[in-house]
Each structure stands twice: as structure tokens, then as C-alpha cells.
Amino acid sequence: MLNLQKDQVLLSRFVLIRLLGEGGMGQVWLVHDLELDINIAIKVLHPRLSAISERVELLKNECRNTRRLVHPNIVRVFDFHRTEDLVFISMEYIEGETLVALRRRFESPSYLKIISFLQPLVDALAYAHGLGLVHRDVKSGNVIIDRHNAPRLTDFGIAAVLKSGGAALKITSGGSLYCMSPQQLDGHQPQPSDDVYAFGVLMYELLTGRPPFYPDITPAKIRHEIPLSISQQLADSGLHINISPQLEELISKMLAKTSEERPADMQEIGNRLQAIHDGSMAQSVSPVAQIQTLSQERDLHHNAEIITPRKVPAKDKNADGAYDRRQKFVTVFALASAFVVILIGGGWLLHYLSKHPVDTAKVIEPRTIAQPQAEQKPAQIPKEQPSETPDPAELAQQKQEAEQRLAQYIALKNELDRKGASQWASDVYTELIALAQQGDTLFMDQAYDVAAEKYAEAIAKANALASQVDDTLVRLVEEGTLALNEGDGKRAQEKFSVALLIDPANLSAQRGLKKAITTENVMQLVASGRKHENDSKLSFAHADYQEAVRLDPEAKEARIALKRVKEKIKEQEFQQLISDGLAAYHKNDYRLARTKLLKAKSFKPDSREIQDALRQVDAAIRLSRIEQLRKKAIAAEQSEHWEHALNAYLEILKVDANIQFAAQGKARSLEQIRIAKRINFFLEKPEALEIDRQLENAILLANEAKELNPQGPRLSTQIKKLEQLITAAQTPINVTIESDNFTDVAVYKVGKFGRFSVRQLNLRPGTYIVVGARDGYKDVRQKLVLKPGQEPLRIRIICKVKI
């Protein structure tokens, strides 16, 4: 388990402040970076996983991928770190709470608020996808709400890098089951559509309080079952909340089983969410006012064909006439709507009007509506008032012609939309939209001949735009290339993006856009690095500049800035190391001081300041070492451990051979050791004292030892024991030898005693051989062992066996 504790220091730099979170992979801690004097967060891998290369690679992958992302709604990751037993990454610390905690505090938040809140995350994911990264674990637990109430996406640990062909990075493990798409479950190549699905799950959870299929979420259900609709889920939960049908439909498409059925990308989701939000905010306005407002903002919604109903003159307001006109209006409008829907898939307004026919009898007269200011008045549409009722056949012919031209216009407009004409010819495009809108209004008033003319004018403008496509493509690529050469990545992106709307397969535009995105990212990183550099956050600046150079090795400004900040960091580190070294020196921590100063010397080997400081520290280390050894030697002498004392004095002499007290201590220790060894010899082998020469040596040794200084308790005890042995060895034992006056008796090492009947001898402790001899008889031998303090002994020596 992780035994990290508050105030623990990692890599001599990161001081642990408090645990922020813990999971199966490890822990997240708030730490203080001593070098930069700021608080950051670190994600520490569990030690049992540190030995698993795949788990370490996931952590490296998170660092490697997220360092590329510079976005206000994505948590920055700085670096990967390793100690002897830990691996971790350092990242930006976000003071806030996860989206999980925020959701629990609000039982039924407004879907409009949720849309507004999620839009920055849509942009963040679109940005990541644009750089070729798929998050693959988008969920509420990986969204942090900062103190400015802004969402921040985090945890790119299992993110996949999009590449083409067989070289694509394929990561199929990891992620939370409930937010995994069927394709992710099946291990398919990671795609942005996986994040589209997960984002749909996130929206479903935020709106209903639980993800799809909760609580029994299984892979089989994710692959094959359709989840309850949001409305049904809310009803089952007892919550009566109105949800926009358009929003419910969008989320349903995001949760589609196949990636092809889902929205194309996060940008499309963002556009649709914005439209839902804006439409819902405008629901309090009358349908006619909505149509008029939308028609004025047509340039913002080119995908919708907006037809503004014309106001009915007062003279048509009789009851029967109004009824007939309404019936005609509904019939004509239904046919037109069906025709348009078949051609273009249906416009929003036509869809609305087909479900809610406009009651012309209830339309407010122009004089009852507050007129807008002169500059805001809509252009008046000229209309030829028929002097007489037109012939039905002629009217049908005019209607057919208008419908044909409308179809032709729609086909041309769709082609222009596919080629992004609204982006590269906005003025002309707006004009043709306005002409078509006028034609729509005239068509609704059955002025088919004039409507056909407006459609024809729109067709002419559309054809004129279509003829400009090839030249515009060349111009856009040239302008994008010029912007790239000028270092304007943003403008280059705009040009190449529009060029790719015209021709998605244009290789020059594809390469240019990729280079432009890189250039823009490099510029953002350089700007971010410059800000960090000005704020003296050099580590952050270094990370930004380094990433910029990695993205574009030719980026001159980034390379110069990286070199400059490296020098600043080096100088900052150098000064900090000197400061730390001197601080340690004054605290008598000389080893640490020397380590810091040597590291500083590696930066500036010729620095006189470092050389002088090192000499002081080395001298202090020598003195400190000598003092420590002196104390050790004195303690050893006092406890009469003379071998330890000798070793300490020898170590001192290695440091400085001229130290007199060490030389004297060495001689004193050697003498003590020599005397002690000789005394121990006699104490361990007292039988040696049976030899006269050894006894003499022992007596001399005892006298010498008494003269030794110092003489501690241990030595005194040894001397006393030796003297006792000497005394015992010198004290004779009475031995009585009996014989028969016929046997010659002799004692080896003592002498011959001849024939006798009884003889008394006083012999020192030792081993003796007593021999008896007699002519004609076998000799007699007896070994005599005398121990110190032994009682008197009596033996018989008589030769009895004849030869």
C-alpha cells in the first residue's frame, strides 16, 4: 500500500500537503513545489502497479498526451517523475469539486443551464479531437468545477492517439463501463464517436440523475438495448421536468449503437446545443415574431430555409373569405412544404409551420405593431397586385414554374452549402438567401410569377458563385500559405478550413491546415510560456516552450525562448543550490552542504564562489569527522574497548597524520591490547605456569601491567586473576613417597633420591614422573599431576616384578 504522509518530501522537491483522492490505481495528492514555490497536484501510481509496465505506460501516456493540450477547460499536465519505488505525474491543481458532487447538490437542474454549462466541454473535446486525441473516459467524475464555476476536463490516462493505417495506436482496455460505446467495448479503433457517445451518457446522467441502464449496466445492454427516453426516465423517477424534444432527440442520436448514426463530431453537437438553447430562450415570443426574428438572423442559420408569412391586408378580413383563404393557404403551404422536405430533408421553419398552420385571421395588422427604427425596417418586397382574378390554369402553370425554379435553387444552394459558400462569399450568399426568402413569401401569397422571378435571381447568383469555386479554392490555399509564412496560424486555419469545405481531398489544404493548427498551438504555447516566464514560473514556462519546440522544431521564437528559460532555470537552480548548501553548512549538516555545492559546481565548474565554499565545507567535514572519532575513541578507552579506540585513532590519522593526540592514543591502545592479550593467555592456559620460564614471564607481566596507565577496572581484575594464578603456581604441595629400601627412586625435573622407606617432598603444581628401579626387576613409572591448592598426596614406588 501507499504509505505517503503529510509533510513527506519526494525528490527533494514536492512536499505532500493533503490527500485529494484515492482509487485502485493510486492516490492524488496536493503538494507544494519547493523549487517553484507553488501548489500543484500529483497522481501517484500504487507501488504494486509500478512493476507492471502496462500501468506505468498508461500514466506516461496521460502525461504525454495531455501535455499537448493547451485549453482553458482542460487540466494541464506538466511532467512524469520516478523515484526508487514510486512513479507519478505532476499536474495543475484545480481548487473545486467534481461534477459528481455538483450533480448531487442539484436534484433537477434546468436543461438550459446544463447546456450552457456543458458548452465549454464540447469545445474542449472538439479541440482534443482536432489534435488527434480521443479521451475515451468522458464521465462526470473526470470533470472538475473550478472556483470560477467553469468545467475542466481531466484524466487522459487511456486517451488514444489517432493515426492512419496499421500504425494506429489501439488501446482497448480501461475506461468506465457505463460510458463506453459499443465500439469501445468491442475493441475497435478509437474514434471521436466514442467520446460523442460518452458525452451523450454524461448529458443523460446530468438530466435524469443516473446513466442509461442504471443500476443493472451490462455490456450486452450497451450493445443491443435502447435505453429509456429521458422523459420516460424522469417520469419513472417521479420527476416532472419539461425537456426540449430537440434535446432529447439529440441525446438519443448520440447514444446510437453505431458510430455512423451519431452526430459527426463535437462541433456539430455544439452547434445543435446552441440552437436548442437559443430556440428555447425565444419560446416566449409569438410564432410570427419568431419567424421574423429568425429571418433577420438568417445569416447565422443557413441550414434552415426560413419562410416569413406575409401579413394579410385588412380588406381580406371577412369571415367567409378568411376561411377560404386559410384553407387555400394551408393546402398550398402543405404541398410546398412536402416538396421542400423531399428535396432538402426539411427546414426547421417549414417543419414548425407544417405542424402549426398560421391562422391569417389572427395576424396583427401592421398598424398595431410598433414599427422598428428606420435602419432596421425589412426590405419591402415588390408585389404586382393583379387587377383581376387570374385564370386557374395560368395560375397552376405559374405555380409549377415557381416550384421548378425553387427545386433548381435548392439543389444549387445545397451544393454551395457543401462547399461552404457562406464562409467564402458571405455577402453574395446572404443576397441569394434574401432573394429566395422573398420568393418564399411571394409563393405563400400565390404570387407565383413574381416568386419565380426571385428564385431565378437567386439561381443566377448561385450559378455565379458556383463558377467561382475553383478560383476561390486556389485563392484560399494561397492566402492560407501566406498566413503560415507570416506566422498567423489562426488566419491560416480559417483559410485552409474553408478551402477544405470546397474540396475535402485537397492535399495542399490538408497539409496547410495541419501545419496551421500546429502553428496556432505553438503560438498559444509560446504566449503561455511567456506569461509564466514573466510571472517567474519557469518550470511551467519550460514545459510550454519545450512542447512548442516538440510540435514544431523549426519554430524559431520557441527555440530561443526554450534556450533562454533553460538558462534562467539553470541560474535559478544554481543560486538555490548555493543557498541550500550554505544554509546546511550553518546548521552543521556538512554532508548535505557538500552535496548541494557539488551539484552547483556541475553547473559552473570554474566558479570561485563554489570552490571557496567547498574548501570551507571540506575543512568543516574533516574537523567534524576528527571530533566524532575523538569522542568515539575516548568512549572506547573509558569502557576499555581498546580495539575500538585503536580503530578510531587510526581513522583520525588517515584524515590528518600529524594529529598528536591520535598518535599518542594509538600507542596507548596498542600497549593496552598487548598486555591484555598476554594476560588472557595465562588466564586461558594456567598450566603454562608449570614451566619455570613461563612462571617468570607471568611474574614480570604482572609487574608491568601494574605500571600501565590508565588502569581501568577490567585490567585491574585481569591483573588480580593473574597474580592469583602466580601465587597458586608458586605454592608447593606435600607429596609422601613410600618405598622398600631396595628400590632406587627418582622424580623427573626434581632429582634422584635413592633407596628409602619414606620420603617427604614439597612440589609446585605441575606434572611429574616418578620412577623406581631395582636390579633384576622391571622399572616402575607413575605420572603425578599436581593442581594448585591440591591436598597432600601419598604414593608407593616399589619394584616387585622380576625380570
Coordinates of C-alpha atoms in Angstrom, one line a residue, residues 403-782:
E403 CA -41.8 25.2 -57.9
Q404 CA -39.3 24.0 -60.6
R405 CA -37.1 27.1 -60.1
L406 CA -37.4 26.6 -56.3
A407 CA -36.1 23.0 -56.8
Q408 CA -33.3 24.2 -59.0
Y409 CA -32.4 26.9 -56.5
I410 CA -32.4 24.4 -53.6
A411 CA -30.2 21.9 -55.5
L412 CA -27.7 24.7 -56.3
K413 CA -27.8 26.0 -52.7
N414 CA -27.2 22.6 -51.3
E415 CA -24.2 22.2 -53.5
L416 CA -22.9 25.6 -52.4
D417 CA -23.6 24.7 -48.7
R418 CA -21.5 21.6 -49.2
K419 CA -18.7 23.7 -50.5
G420 CA -19.0 26.3 -47.6
A421 CA -20.1 29.2 -49.8
S422 CA -21.4 31.1 -46.8
Q423 CA -17.8 31.2 -45.5
W424 CA -16.0 32.4 -48.6
A425 CA -18.7 34.6 -50.2
S426 CA -20.9 35.7 -47.3
D427 CA -22.2 38.9 -48.9
V428 CA -23.4 37.3 -52.2
Y429 CA -24.6 34.2 -50.3
T430 CA -26.7 36.5 -48.0
E431 CA -28.1 38.2 -51.0
L432 CA -29.2 35.0 -52.7
I433 CA -30.7 33.8 -49.4
A434 CA -32.6 37.0 -49.2
L435 CA -33.9 36.7 -52.8
A436 CA -35.0 33.1 -52.0
Q437 CA -36.7 34.3 -48.9
Q438 CA -38.6 36.9 -50.8
G439 CA -39.6 34.2 -53.3
D440 CA -40.9 32.1 -50.4
T441 CA -43.0 34.9 -49.1
L442 CA -44.4 35.6 -52.6
F443 CA -45.1 31.9 -53.1
M444 CA -47.1 31.8 -50.0
D445 CA -49.2 34.7 -51.3
Q446 CA -49.7 32.8 -54.5
A447 CA -47.8 35.4 -56.5
Y448 CA -46.1 32.6 -58.3
D449 CA -44.9 34.5 -61.3
V450 CA -43.1 37.1 -59.2
A451 CA -41.8 34.3 -56.8
A452 CA -40.4 32.5 -59.9
E453 CA -38.5 35.7 -60.8
K454 CA -37.0 35.9 -57.3
Y455 CA -36.0 32.3 -57.5
A456 CA -34.4 32.9 -60.9
E457 CA -32.4 35.8 -59.5
A458 CA -31.3 33.6 -56.6
I459 CA -30.4 30.9 -59.2
A460 CA -28.3 33.3 -61.2
K461 CA -26.4 34.4 -58.1
A462 CA -25.9 30.7 -57.1
N463 CA -24.6 29.9 -60.6
A464 CA -22.2 32.9 -60.3
L465 CA -20.9 31.6 -57.0
A466 CA -20.5 28.1 -58.4
S467 CA -18.4 29.4 -61.2
Q468 CA -16.0 31.0 -58.7
V469 CA -15.4 27.8 -56.7
D470 CA -12.1 26.7 -58.4
D471 CA -10.6 30.2 -58.3
T472 CA -11.7 30.6 -54.7
L473 CA -10.1 27.3 -53.7
V474 CA -6.7 28.4 -55.3
R475 CA -7.0 31.8 -53.6
L476 CA -7.8 30.4 -50.2
V477 CA -4.9 28.0 -50.3
E478 CA -2.6 30.8 -51.4
E479 CA -3.9 33.1 -48.6
G480 CA -3.5 30.3 -46.0
T481 CA 0.1 29.6 -47.2
L482 CA 0.9 33.4 -46.9
A483 CA -0.6 33.5 -43.4
L484 CA 1.5 30.5 -42.4
N485 CA 4.6 32.2 -43.7
E486 CA 3.7 35.2 -41.6
G487 CA 3.2 33.1 -38.5
D488 CA -0.5 33.8 -38.3
G489 CA -1.7 30.3 -37.5
K490 CA -5.3 31.4 -36.7
R491 CA -5.9 33.1 -40.0
A492 CA -4.2 30.2 -41.8
Q493 CA -6.6 27.8 -40.1
E494 CA -9.5 29.8 -41.3
K495 CA -8.4 29.9 -44.9
F496 CA -7.5 26.2 -45.1
S497 CA -10.6 25.1 -43.3
V498 CA -12.8 27.0 -45.8
A499 CA -10.7 25.6 -48.6
L500 CA -11.4 22.1 -47.3
L501 CA -15.1 22.8 -47.3
I502 CA -14.8 23.3 -51.1
D503 CA -12.5 20.3 -51.7
P504 CA -12.0 18.0 -48.6
A505 CA -9.5 16.0 -50.6
N506 CA -7.2 18.9 -51.4
L507 CA -3.8 17.8 -50.2
S508 CA -2.3 21.3 -50.0
A509 CA -5.1 22.5 -47.8
Q510 CA -4.9 19.3 -45.6
R511 CA -1.2 19.8 -45.1
G512 CA -1.7 23.5 -44.6
L513 CA -4.4 23.1 -42.0
K514 CA -2.3 20.6 -40.1
K515 CA 0.6 23.0 -40.1
A516 CA -1.7 25.9 -39.2
I517 CA -3.1 24.0 -36.2
T518 CA 0.4 23.3 -35.2
T519 CA 1.5 26.9 -35.7
E520 CA -1.5 28.1 -33.7
N521 CA -0.8 25.7 -30.9
V522 CA 2.8 26.7 -30.9
M523 CA 1.8 30.4 -30.7
Q524 CA -0.5 29.6 -27.8
L525 CA 2.2 27.7 -26.0
V526 CA 4.7 30.4 -26.6
A527 CA 2.3 33.0 -25.3
S528 CA 1.5 30.8 -22.2
G529 CA 5.2 30.3 -21.7
R530 CA 5.9 34.0 -21.9
K531 CA 3.3 34.7 -19.3
H532 CA 4.7 32.0 -17.0
E533 CA 8.2 33.4 -17.6
N534 CA 7.1 36.9 -16.7
D535 CA 5.5 35.5 -13.5
S536 CA 8.7 33.7 -12.7
K537 CA 7.0 30.3 -13.1
L538 CA 10.0 29.0 -15.0
S539 CA 9.1 25.3 -14.8
F540 CA 5.7 26.0 -16.4
A541 CA 7.3 28.2 -19.0
H542 CA 9.9 25.5 -19.8
A543 CA 7.1 22.9 -20.2
D544 CA 5.2 25.2 -22.6
Y545 CA 8.3 26.1 -24.7
Q546 CA 9.5 22.5 -24.8
E547 CA 6.1 21.3 -26.1
A548 CA 6.1 24.1 -28.7
V549 CA 9.5 23.0 -30.0
R550 CA 8.4 19.4 -30.0
L551 CA 5.3 20.3 -32.1
D552 CA 7.4 22.5 -34.5
P553 CA 11.2 22.1 -34.2
E554 CA 11.6 24.9 -36.7
A555 CA 9.7 27.4 -34.5
K556 CA 12.5 30.0 -34.0
E557 CA 10.8 32.0 -31.3
A558 CA 10.0 28.9 -29.3
R559 CA 13.6 27.6 -29.6
I560 CA 15.1 30.9 -28.5
A561 CA 12.6 31.1 -25.6
L562 CA 13.4 27.5 -24.6
K563 CA 17.1 28.2 -24.5
R564 CA 16.6 31.4 -22.6
V565 CA 14.3 29.8 -19.9
K566 CA 16.7 26.9 -19.6
E567 CA 19.5 29.3 -18.7
K568 CA 17.2 31.1 -16.3
I569 CA 16.3 27.8 -14.6
K570 CA 19.9 26.8 -14.5
E571 CA 20.9 30.1 -12.9
Q572 CA 17.9 29.8 -10.5
E573 CA 18.9 26.3 -9.6
F574 CA 22.5 27.3 -9.2
Q575 CA 21.7 30.1 -6.8
Q576 CA 19.2 27.9 -4.9
L577 CA 21.8 25.2 -4.5
I578 CA 24.4 27.6 -3.2
S579 CA 21.8 29.0 -0.8
D580 CA 20.8 25.5 0.4
G581 CA 24.4 24.5 0.7
L582 CA 25.3 27.4 2.9
A583 CA 22.2 27.0 5.0
A584 CA 23.1 23.4 5.6
Y585 CA 26.7 24.5 6.4
H586 CA 25.5 26.9 9.1
K587 CA 23.3 24.1 10.5
N588 CA 26.4 21.8 10.7
D589 CA 24.8 19.5 8.2
Y590 CA 28.1 19.3 6.2
R591 CA 27.3 16.3 4.1
L592 CA 24.1 17.9 2.8
A593 CA 26.0 21.2 2.3
R594 CA 28.7 19.4 0.2
T595 CA 26.1 17.5 -1.9
K596 CA 24.3 20.8 -2.7
L597 CA 27.6 22.6 -3.5
L598 CA 28.9 19.8 -5.7
K599 CA 25.6 19.9 -7.7
A600 CA 26.0 23.6 -8.0
K601 CA 29.6 23.1 -9.2
S602 CA 28.3 20.9 -12.0
F603 CA 26.5 24.0 -13.4
K604 CA 29.6 26.3 -13.1
P605 CA 32.8 24.2 -12.6
D606 CA 35.0 27.3 -12.6
S607 CA 33.0 29.3 -10.0
R608 CA 35.4 30.7 -7.4
E609 CA 32.5 31.2 -5.1
I610 CA 31.8 27.4 -5.2
Q611 CA 35.4 26.5 -4.8
D612 CA 35.8 28.6 -1.7
A613 CA 32.6 27.3 -0.2
L614 CA 33.6 23.7 -0.8
R615 CA 37.0 24.3 0.9
Q616 CA 35.2 25.6 3.9
V617 CA 32.8 22.7 3.9
D618 CA 35.6 20.1 3.4
A619 CA 37.6 21.6 6.3
A620 CA 34.5 21.6 8.5
I621 CA 33.8 18.0 7.4
R622 CA 37.4 17.0 8.4
L623 CA 37.2 18.7 11.7
S624 CA 33.7 17.3 12.4
R625 CA 35.0 13.8 11.4
I626 CA 38.0 14.1 13.7
E627 CA 35.9 15.3 16.6
Q628 CA 33.4 12.5 16.1
L629 CA 36.3 9.9 16.1
R630 CA 38.0 11.5 19.1
K631 CA 34.8 11.2 21.1
K632 CA 34.4 7.6 19.9
A633 CA 38.0 6.8 20.9
I634 CA 37.6 8.4 24.4
A635 CA 34.4 6.4 25.0
A636 CA 36.1 3.2 23.9
E637 CA 39.0 3.9 26.3
Q638 CA 36.7 4.6 29.2
S639 CA 34.9 1.3 28.5
E640 CA 38.3 -0.4 28.0
H641 CA 37.4 -1.5 24.4
W642 CA 40.9 -0.8 23.2
E643 CA 40.5 -2.3 19.8
H644 CA 37.7 0.2 19.1
A645 CA 39.8 3.0 20.4
L646 CA 42.7 1.9 18.2
N647 CA 40.4 1.9 15.1
A648 CA 39.1 5.4 15.9
Y649 CA 42.7 6.8 16.3
L650 CA 43.8 5.1 13.1
E651 CA 40.8 6.8 11.2
I652 CA 41.8 10.1 12.7
L653 CA 45.4 9.6 11.4
K654 CA 44.0 8.9 8.0
V655 CA 42.3 12.2 8.0
D656 CA 45.4 14.0 9.3
A657 CA 48.6 12.0 10.1
N658 CA 50.1 14.9 12.1
I659 CA 47.5 14.9 14.9
Q660 CA 49.5 14.2 18.1
F661 CA 46.6 13.1 20.4
A662 CA 45.7 10.5 17.8
A663 CA 49.3 9.2 17.6
Q664 CA 49.5 9.0 21.4
G665 CA 46.2 7.3 21.6
K666 CA 47.3 4.8 19.0
A667 CA 50.4 3.9 21.1
R668 CA 48.4 3.7 24.3
S669 CA 45.8 1.5 22.7
L670 CA 48.4 -0.9 21.3
E671 CA 50.1 -1.3 24.7
Q672 CA 46.8 -2.0 26.4
I673 CA 45.9 -4.5 23.8
R674 CA 49.4 -6.2 24.0
I675 CA 49.2 -6.5 27.8
A676 CA 45.6 -7.7 27.8
K677 CA 46.4 -10.4 25.2
R678 CA 49.4 -11.8 27.3
I679 CA 47.4 -11.8 30.5
N680 CA 44.5 -13.5 28.7
F681 CA 47.0 -16.2 27.5
F682 CA 47.9 -17.2 31.1
L683 CA 44.2 -16.9 32.3
E684 CA 43.1 -19.2 29.5
K685 CA 46.1 -21.6 29.9
P686 CA 47.1 -21.6 33.6
E687 CA 49.1 -24.9 33.0
A688 CA 51.7 -22.8 31.3
L689 CA 52.8 -21.6 34.7
E690 CA 54.1 -25.1 35.5
I691 CA 57.1 -24.1 33.3
D692 CA 59.5 -22.1 35.3
R693 CA 60.3 -19.8 32.4
Q694 CA 56.6 -19.1 31.8
L695 CA 56.1 -18.5 35.5
E696 CA 58.9 -16.0 35.5
N697 CA 57.3 -14.3 32.4
A698 CA 54.0 -14.1 34.2
I699 CA 55.5 -12.5 37.2
L700 CA 57.2 -9.9 35.0
L701 CA 53.9 -9.4 33.1
A702 CA 52.0 -8.8 36.3
N703 CA 54.5 -6.2 37.5
E704 CA 54.5 -4.5 34.0
A705 CA 50.7 -4.4 34.0
K706 CA 50.6 -2.7 37.4
E707 CA 52.7 0.1 35.9
L708 CA 50.3 0.6 33.0
N709 CA 48.2 3.9 32.8
P710 CA 45.3 4.1 32.6
Q711 CA 44.4 1.1 34.6
G712 CA 40.6 0.5 34.5
P713 CA 38.5 -2.0 36.4
R714 CA 38.7 -4.5 33.6
L715 CA 42.5 -4.5 33.5
S716 CA 42.8 -4.5 37.3
T717 CA 40.6 -7.6 37.5
Q718 CA 42.8 -9.3 35.0
I719 CA 46.0 -8.4 36.9
K720 CA 44.5 -9.7 40.1
K721 CA 43.5 -13.0 38.5
L722 CA 47.0 -13.4 37.1
E723 CA 48.6 -12.8 40.5
Q724 CA 46.3 -15.4 42.0
L725 CA 47.5 -17.9 39.3
I726 CA 51.1 -17.0 40.0
T727 CA 50.6 -17.4 43.8
A728 CA 48.9 -20.8 43.3
A729 CA 51.7 -21.9 40.9
Q730 CA 54.3 -21.0 43.5
T731 CA 52.6 -22.7 46.4
P732 CA 54.1 -26.3 46.9
I733 CA 52.0 -29.4 47.6
N734 CA 53.3 -32.0 50.1
V735 CA 53.9 -35.4 48.4
T736 CA 54.8 -38.5 50.5
I737 CA 56.6 -41.3 48.7
E738 CA 56.8 -44.8 50.3
S739 CA 59.4 -47.4 49.1
D740 CA 61.0 -50.7 50.3
N741 CA 64.6 -49.6 50.8
F742 CA 65.6 -51.8 47.8
T743 CA 64.2 -49.6 45.0
D744 CA 66.0 -46.5 43.7
V745 CA 63.5 -43.7 43.4
A746 CA 63.9 -40.7 41.1
V747 CA 61.5 -37.8 40.2
Y748 CA 61.9 -36.3 36.8
K749 CA 62.5 -32.5 36.8
V750 CA 63.3 -32.8 40.6
G751 CA 66.1 -35.3 41.2
K752 CA 67.2 -38.8 42.3
F753 CA 66.5 -39.8 45.9
G754 CA 68.0 -43.3 46.1
R755 CA 66.6 -46.1 48.4
F756 CA 64.4 -45.2 51.3
S757 CA 61.3 -46.4 53.1
V758 CA 59.5 -42.9 53.3
R759 CA 60.4 -39.6 51.8
Q760 CA 58.6 -36.2 52.0
L761 CA 58.7 -33.8 49.0
N762 CA 57.2 -30.3 48.5
L763 CA 56.5 -29.9 44.8
R764 CA 55.0 -26.9 42.9
P765 CA 51.8 -27.6 40.9
G766 CA 52.6 -29.4 37.7
T767 CA 53.1 -32.8 36.1
Y768 CA 55.8 -35.1 37.4
I769 CA 57.0 -38.6 36.5
V770 CA 58.2 -40.8 39.5
V771 CA 60.5 -43.8 38.5
G772 CA 61.5 -46.8 40.6
A773 CA 64.5 -49.0 39.6
R774 CA 66.0 -52.3 41.0
D775 CA 68.4 -54.7 39.5
G776 CA 66.7 -57.9 38.3
Y777 CA 63.3 -56.2 38.4
K778 CA 61.1 -54.3 36.0
D779 CA 61.1 -50.5 36.4
V780 CA 58.1 -48.8 37.9
R781 CA 56.7 -45.4 36.5
Q782 CA 53.9 -43.3 37.9

